[in-house]
mmCIF file of C-alpha atoms in Angstrom:
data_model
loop_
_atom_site.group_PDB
_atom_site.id
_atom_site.type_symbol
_atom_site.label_atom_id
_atom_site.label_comp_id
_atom_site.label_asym_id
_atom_site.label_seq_id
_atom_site.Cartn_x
_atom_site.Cartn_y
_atom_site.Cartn_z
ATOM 1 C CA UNK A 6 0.000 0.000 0.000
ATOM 2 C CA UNK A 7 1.267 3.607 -0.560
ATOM 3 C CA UNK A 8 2.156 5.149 2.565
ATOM 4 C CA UNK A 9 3.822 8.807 3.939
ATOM 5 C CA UNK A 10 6.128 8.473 6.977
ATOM 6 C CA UNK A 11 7.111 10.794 9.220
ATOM 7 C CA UNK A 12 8.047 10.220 12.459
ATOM 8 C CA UNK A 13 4.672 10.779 14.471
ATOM 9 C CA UNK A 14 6.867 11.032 18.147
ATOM 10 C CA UNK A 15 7.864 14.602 19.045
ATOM 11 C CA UNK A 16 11.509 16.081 18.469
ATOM 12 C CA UNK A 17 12.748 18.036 21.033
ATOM 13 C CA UNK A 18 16.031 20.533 20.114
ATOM 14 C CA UNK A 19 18.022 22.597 22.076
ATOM 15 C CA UNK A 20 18.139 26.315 20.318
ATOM 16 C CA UNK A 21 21.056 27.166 18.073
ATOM 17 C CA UNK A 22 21.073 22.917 17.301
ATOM 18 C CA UNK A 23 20.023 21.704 13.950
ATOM 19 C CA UNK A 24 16.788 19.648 13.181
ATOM 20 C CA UNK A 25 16.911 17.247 11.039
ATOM 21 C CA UNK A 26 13.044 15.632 10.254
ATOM 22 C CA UNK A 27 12.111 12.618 8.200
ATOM 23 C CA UNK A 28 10.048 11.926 5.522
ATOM 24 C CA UNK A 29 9.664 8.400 3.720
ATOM 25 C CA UNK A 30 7.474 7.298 1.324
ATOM 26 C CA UNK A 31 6.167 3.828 -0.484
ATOM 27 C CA UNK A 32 4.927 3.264 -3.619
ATOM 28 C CA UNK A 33 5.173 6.418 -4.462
ATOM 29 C CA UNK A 34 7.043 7.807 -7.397
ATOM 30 C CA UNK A 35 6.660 11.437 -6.799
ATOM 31 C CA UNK A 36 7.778 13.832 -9.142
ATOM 32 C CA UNK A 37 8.029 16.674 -6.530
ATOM 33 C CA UNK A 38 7.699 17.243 -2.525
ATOM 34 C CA UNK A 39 6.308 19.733 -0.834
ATOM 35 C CA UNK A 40 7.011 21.056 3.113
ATOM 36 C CA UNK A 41 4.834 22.756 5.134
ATOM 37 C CA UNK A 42 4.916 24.244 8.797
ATOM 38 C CA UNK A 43 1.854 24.145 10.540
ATOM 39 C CA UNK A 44 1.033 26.199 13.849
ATOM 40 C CA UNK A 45 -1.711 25.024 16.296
ATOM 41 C CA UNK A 46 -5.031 27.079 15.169
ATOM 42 C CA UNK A 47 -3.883 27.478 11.459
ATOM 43 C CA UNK A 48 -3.752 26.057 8.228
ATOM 44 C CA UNK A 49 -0.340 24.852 7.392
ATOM 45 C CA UNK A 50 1.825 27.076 5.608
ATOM 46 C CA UNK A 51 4.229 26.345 2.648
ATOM 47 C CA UNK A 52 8.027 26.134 2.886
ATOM 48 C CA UNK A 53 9.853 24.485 0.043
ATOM 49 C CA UNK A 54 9.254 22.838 -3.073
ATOM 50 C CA UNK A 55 12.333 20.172 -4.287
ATOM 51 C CA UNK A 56 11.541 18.362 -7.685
ATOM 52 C CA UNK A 57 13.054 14.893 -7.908
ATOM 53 C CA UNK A 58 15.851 15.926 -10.571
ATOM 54 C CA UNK A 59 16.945 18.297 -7.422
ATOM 55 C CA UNK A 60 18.679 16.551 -4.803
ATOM 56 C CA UNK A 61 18.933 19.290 -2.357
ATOM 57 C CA UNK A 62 17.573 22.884 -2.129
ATOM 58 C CA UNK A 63 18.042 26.048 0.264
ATOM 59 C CA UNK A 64 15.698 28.935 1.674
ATOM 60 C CA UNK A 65 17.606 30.599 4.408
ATOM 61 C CA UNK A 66 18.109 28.297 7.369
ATOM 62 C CA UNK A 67 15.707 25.515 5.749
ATOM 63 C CA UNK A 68 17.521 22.624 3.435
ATOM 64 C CA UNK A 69 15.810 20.102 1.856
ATOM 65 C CA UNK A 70 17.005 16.855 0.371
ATOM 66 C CA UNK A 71 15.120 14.560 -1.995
ATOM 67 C CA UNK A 72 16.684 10.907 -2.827
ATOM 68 C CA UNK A 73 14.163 9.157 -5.056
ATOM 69 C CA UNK A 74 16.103 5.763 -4.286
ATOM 70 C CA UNK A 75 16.310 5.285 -1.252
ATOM 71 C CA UNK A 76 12.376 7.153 -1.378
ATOM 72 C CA UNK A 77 13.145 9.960 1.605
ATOM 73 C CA UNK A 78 13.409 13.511 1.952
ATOM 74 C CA UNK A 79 15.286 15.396 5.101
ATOM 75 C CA UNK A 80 14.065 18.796 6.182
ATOM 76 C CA UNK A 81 16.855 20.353 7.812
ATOM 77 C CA UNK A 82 16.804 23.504 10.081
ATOM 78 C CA UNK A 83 20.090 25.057 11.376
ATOM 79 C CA UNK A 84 20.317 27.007 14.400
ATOM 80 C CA UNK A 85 17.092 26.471 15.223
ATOM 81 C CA UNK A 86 15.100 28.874 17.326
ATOM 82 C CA UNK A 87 11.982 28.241 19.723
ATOM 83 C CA UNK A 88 10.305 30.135 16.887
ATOM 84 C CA UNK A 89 10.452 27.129 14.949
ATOM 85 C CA UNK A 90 8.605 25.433 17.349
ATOM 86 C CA UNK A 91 5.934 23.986 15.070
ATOM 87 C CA UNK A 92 4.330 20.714 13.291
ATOM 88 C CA UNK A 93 6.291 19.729 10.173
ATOM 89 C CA UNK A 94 4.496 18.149 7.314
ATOM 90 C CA UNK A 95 5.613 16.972 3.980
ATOM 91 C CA UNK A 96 3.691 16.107 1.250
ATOM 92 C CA UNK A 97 3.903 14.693 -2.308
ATOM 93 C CA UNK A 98 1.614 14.583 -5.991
ATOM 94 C CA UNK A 99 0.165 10.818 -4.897
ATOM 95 C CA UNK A 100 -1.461 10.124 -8.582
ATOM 96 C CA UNK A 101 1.126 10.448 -10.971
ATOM 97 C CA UNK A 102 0.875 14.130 -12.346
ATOM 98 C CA UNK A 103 -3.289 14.311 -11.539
ATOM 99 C CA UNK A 104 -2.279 16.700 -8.772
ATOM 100 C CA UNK A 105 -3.809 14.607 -6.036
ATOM 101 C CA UNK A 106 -1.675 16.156 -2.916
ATOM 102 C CA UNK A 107 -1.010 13.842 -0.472
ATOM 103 C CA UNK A 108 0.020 14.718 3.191
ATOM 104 C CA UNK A 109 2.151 12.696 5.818
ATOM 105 C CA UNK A 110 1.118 12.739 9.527
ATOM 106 C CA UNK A 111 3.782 15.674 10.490
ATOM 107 C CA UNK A 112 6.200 15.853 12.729
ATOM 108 C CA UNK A 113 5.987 18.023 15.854
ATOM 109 C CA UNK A 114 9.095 20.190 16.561
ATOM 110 C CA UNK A 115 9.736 21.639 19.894
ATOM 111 C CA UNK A 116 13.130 24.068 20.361
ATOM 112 C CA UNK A 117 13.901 24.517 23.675
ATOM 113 C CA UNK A 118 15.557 28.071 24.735
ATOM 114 C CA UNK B 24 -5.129 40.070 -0.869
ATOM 115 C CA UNK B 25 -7.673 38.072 1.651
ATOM 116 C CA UNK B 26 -5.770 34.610 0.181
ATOM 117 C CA UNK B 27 -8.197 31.574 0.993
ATOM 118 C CA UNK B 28 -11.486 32.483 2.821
ATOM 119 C CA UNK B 29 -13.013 29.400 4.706
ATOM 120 C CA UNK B 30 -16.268 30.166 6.719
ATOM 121 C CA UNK B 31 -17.692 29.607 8.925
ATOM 122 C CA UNK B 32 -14.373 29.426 11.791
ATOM 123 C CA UNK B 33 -16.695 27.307 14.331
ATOM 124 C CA UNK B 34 -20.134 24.997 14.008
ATOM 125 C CA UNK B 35 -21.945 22.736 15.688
ATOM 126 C CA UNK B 36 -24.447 20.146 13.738
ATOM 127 C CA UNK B 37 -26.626 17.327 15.157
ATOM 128 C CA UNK B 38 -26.807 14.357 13.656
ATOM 129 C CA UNK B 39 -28.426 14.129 9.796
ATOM 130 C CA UNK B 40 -28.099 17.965 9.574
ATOM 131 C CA UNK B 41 -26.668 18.936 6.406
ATOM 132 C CA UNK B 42 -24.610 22.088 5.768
ATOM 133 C CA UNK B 43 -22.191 23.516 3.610
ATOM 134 C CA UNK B 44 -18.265 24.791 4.164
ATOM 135 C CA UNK B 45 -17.438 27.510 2.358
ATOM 136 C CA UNK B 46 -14.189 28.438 0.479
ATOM 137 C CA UNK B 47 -13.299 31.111 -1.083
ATOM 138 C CA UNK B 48 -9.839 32.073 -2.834
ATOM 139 C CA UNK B 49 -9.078 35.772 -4.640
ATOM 140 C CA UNK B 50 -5.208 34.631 -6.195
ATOM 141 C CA UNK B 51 -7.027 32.972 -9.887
ATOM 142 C CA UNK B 52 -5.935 29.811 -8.911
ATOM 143 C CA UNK B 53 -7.165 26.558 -10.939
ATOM 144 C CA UNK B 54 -6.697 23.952 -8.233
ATOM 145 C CA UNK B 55 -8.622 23.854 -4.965
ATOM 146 C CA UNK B 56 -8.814 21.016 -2.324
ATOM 147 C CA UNK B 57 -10.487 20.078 0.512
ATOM 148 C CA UNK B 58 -8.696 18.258 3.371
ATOM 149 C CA UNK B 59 -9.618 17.117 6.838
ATOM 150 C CA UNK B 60 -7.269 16.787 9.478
ATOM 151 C CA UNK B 61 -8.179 14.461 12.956
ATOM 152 C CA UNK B 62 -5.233 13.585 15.614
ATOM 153 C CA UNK B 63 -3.198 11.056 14.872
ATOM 154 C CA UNK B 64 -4.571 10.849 10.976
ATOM 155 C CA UNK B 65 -2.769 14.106 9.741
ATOM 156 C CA UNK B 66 -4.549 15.866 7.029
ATOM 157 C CA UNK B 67 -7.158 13.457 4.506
ATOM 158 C CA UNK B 68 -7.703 14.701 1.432
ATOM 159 C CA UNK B 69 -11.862 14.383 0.558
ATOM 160 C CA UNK B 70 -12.036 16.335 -3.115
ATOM 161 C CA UNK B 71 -10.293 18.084 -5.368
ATOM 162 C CA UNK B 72 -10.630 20.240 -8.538
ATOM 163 C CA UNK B 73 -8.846 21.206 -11.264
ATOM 164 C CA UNK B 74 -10.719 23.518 -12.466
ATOM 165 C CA UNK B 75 -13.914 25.171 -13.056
ATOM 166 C CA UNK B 76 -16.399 22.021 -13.663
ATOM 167 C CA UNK B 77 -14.030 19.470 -13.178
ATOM 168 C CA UNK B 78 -13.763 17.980 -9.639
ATOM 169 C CA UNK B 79 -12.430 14.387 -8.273
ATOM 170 C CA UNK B 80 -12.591 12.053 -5.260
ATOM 171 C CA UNK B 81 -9.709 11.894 -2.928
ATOM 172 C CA UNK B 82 -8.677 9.915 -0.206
ATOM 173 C CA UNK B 83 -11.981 10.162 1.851
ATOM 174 C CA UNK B 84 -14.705 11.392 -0.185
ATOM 175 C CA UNK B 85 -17.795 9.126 1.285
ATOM 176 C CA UNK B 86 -20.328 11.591 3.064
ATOM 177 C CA UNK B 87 -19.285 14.663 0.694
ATOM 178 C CA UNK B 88 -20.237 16.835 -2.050
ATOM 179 C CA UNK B 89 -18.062 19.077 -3.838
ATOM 180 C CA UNK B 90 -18.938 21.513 -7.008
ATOM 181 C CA UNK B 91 -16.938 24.141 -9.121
ATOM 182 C CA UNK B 92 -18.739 26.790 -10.835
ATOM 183 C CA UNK B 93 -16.605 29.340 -10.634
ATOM 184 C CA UNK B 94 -12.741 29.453 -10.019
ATOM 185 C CA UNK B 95 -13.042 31.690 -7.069
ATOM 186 C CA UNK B 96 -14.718 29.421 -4.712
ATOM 187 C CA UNK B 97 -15.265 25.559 -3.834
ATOM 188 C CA UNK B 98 -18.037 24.648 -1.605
ATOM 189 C CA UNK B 99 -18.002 21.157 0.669
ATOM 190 C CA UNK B 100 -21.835 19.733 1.401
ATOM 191 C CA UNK B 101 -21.888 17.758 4.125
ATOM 192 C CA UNK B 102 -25.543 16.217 2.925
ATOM 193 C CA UNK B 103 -26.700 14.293 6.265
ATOM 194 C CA UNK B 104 -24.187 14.927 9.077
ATOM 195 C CA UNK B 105 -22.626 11.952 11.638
ATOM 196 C CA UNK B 106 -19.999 12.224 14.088
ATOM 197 C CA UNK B 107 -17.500 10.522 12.537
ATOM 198 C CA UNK B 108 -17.269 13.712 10.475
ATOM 199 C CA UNK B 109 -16.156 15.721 13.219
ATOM 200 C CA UNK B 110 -13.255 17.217 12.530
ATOM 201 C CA UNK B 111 -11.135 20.381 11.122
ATOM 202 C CA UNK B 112 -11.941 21.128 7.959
ATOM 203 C CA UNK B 113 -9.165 22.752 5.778
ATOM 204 C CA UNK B 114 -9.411 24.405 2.079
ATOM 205 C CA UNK B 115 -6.627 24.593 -0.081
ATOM 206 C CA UNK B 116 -5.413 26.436 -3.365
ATOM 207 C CA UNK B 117 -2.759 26.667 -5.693
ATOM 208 C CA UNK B 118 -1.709 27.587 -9.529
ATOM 209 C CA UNK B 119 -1.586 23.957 -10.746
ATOM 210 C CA UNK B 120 -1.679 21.038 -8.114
ATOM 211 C CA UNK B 121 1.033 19.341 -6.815
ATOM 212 C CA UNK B 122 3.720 21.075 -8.482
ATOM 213 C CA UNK B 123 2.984 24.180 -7.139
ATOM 214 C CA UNK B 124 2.871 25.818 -3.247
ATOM 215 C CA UNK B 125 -0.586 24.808 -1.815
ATOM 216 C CA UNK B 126 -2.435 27.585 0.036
ATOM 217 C CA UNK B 127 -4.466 26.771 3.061
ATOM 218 C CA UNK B 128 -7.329 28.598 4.550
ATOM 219 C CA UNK B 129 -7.529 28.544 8.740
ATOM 220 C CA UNK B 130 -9.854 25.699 8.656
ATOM 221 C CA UNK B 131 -13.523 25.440 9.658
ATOM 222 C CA UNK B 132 -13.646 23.229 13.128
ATOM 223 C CA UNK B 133 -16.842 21.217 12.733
ATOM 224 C CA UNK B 134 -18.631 19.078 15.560
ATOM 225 C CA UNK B 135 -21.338 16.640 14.843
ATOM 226 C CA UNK B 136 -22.976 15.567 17.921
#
């Protein structure tokens, strides 16, 4: 069956530390991935875009990696701040190019001062 | 720009009411979603459209309507209301799908009692 992983248990980081969040995926063959951030309250709000022919990509203290092989992306956040205390989620085209979006479960992020 | 409008924020339905979510966007975007998002399940896509006419099933789509008249806005009919549809209701847009940022309203928190 086609699943999204991310790891559903907390991370806890101390500030100025970088995160480093999973995302697998089976039976997938997604042409891009998507990351959001997600606050309690809200909807979740778009980070980064990496397209499989990309194997890594950059905005600011956010880096992204995409390996189609081994089927994971890593969301990476250096020097991480208690601001980026927040739910991670990633998210993939789940039909092939019919632009059905499919979500993983998130990944809660808590940076500790 | 107001972005994506979901109303209403809050409601409460009893059993085998019917009602309808609203969504509205104002960026001229072709692709719209509806997700819901329950603890534990992360965020379940029900329909989606491409455009104006065209709409499809997603992940969860039993107890749902969906239209698309216009581009602007997206409606979800919840035709006889049960509690397993409790829940926070989320409406997304975006220029084309899943190769493109989606943008996400602040969610309609439904309870079906």
């Amino acid at each position: 069956s086609q699943k999204i992983e991310q790891n559903s248990e907390a991370l806890n980081i101390q500030e100025g530390k970088t995160a480093t969040l999973t995302c697998n995926y089976t039976n997938y063959s997604p042409a891009y991935l998507q990351w959001y951030r997600q606050d309690p309250g809200r909807g979740p709000v778009f980070l980064l875009l990496i397209r499989e022919n990309e194997k890594e990509k950059r905005k600011e203290r956010l880096k992204v990696t995409f390996d189609t092989t081994l089927k994971q992306s890593l969301f990476h956040i250096t020097a991480s701040q208690p601001a980026d205390s927040a739910t991670y989620l990633c998210a993939l085209d789940s039909s092939g190019g019919y632009q059905k979006v499919t979500f993983g479960t998130g990944t809660k992020l808590q940076v500790i001062p | 720009n107001a972005g994506v409008t979901q109303t209403p924020k809050f409601q409460v339905l009893k059993t085998g009411q019917s009602m309808t979510l609203q969504c509205a966007q104002d960026m001229n975007h072709e692709y719209m979603s509806w997700y819901r998002q329950d603890p534990g399940m992360g965020l379940r896509l029900i329909h989606y459209s491409v455009g104006a006419g065209i709409t499809d099933q997603g992940e969860v789509p039993n107890g749902y309507n969906v239209s698309r008249s216009t581009t602007e806005d997206f409606p979800l009919r919840l035709l006889s209301a049960a509690p397993s549809q409790t829940s926070v209701y989320f409406c997304a847009s975006s220029y084309s799908g899943g190769n493109s940022p989606l943008h996400f309203g602040n969610g309609t928190r439904l309870t079906v009692t």
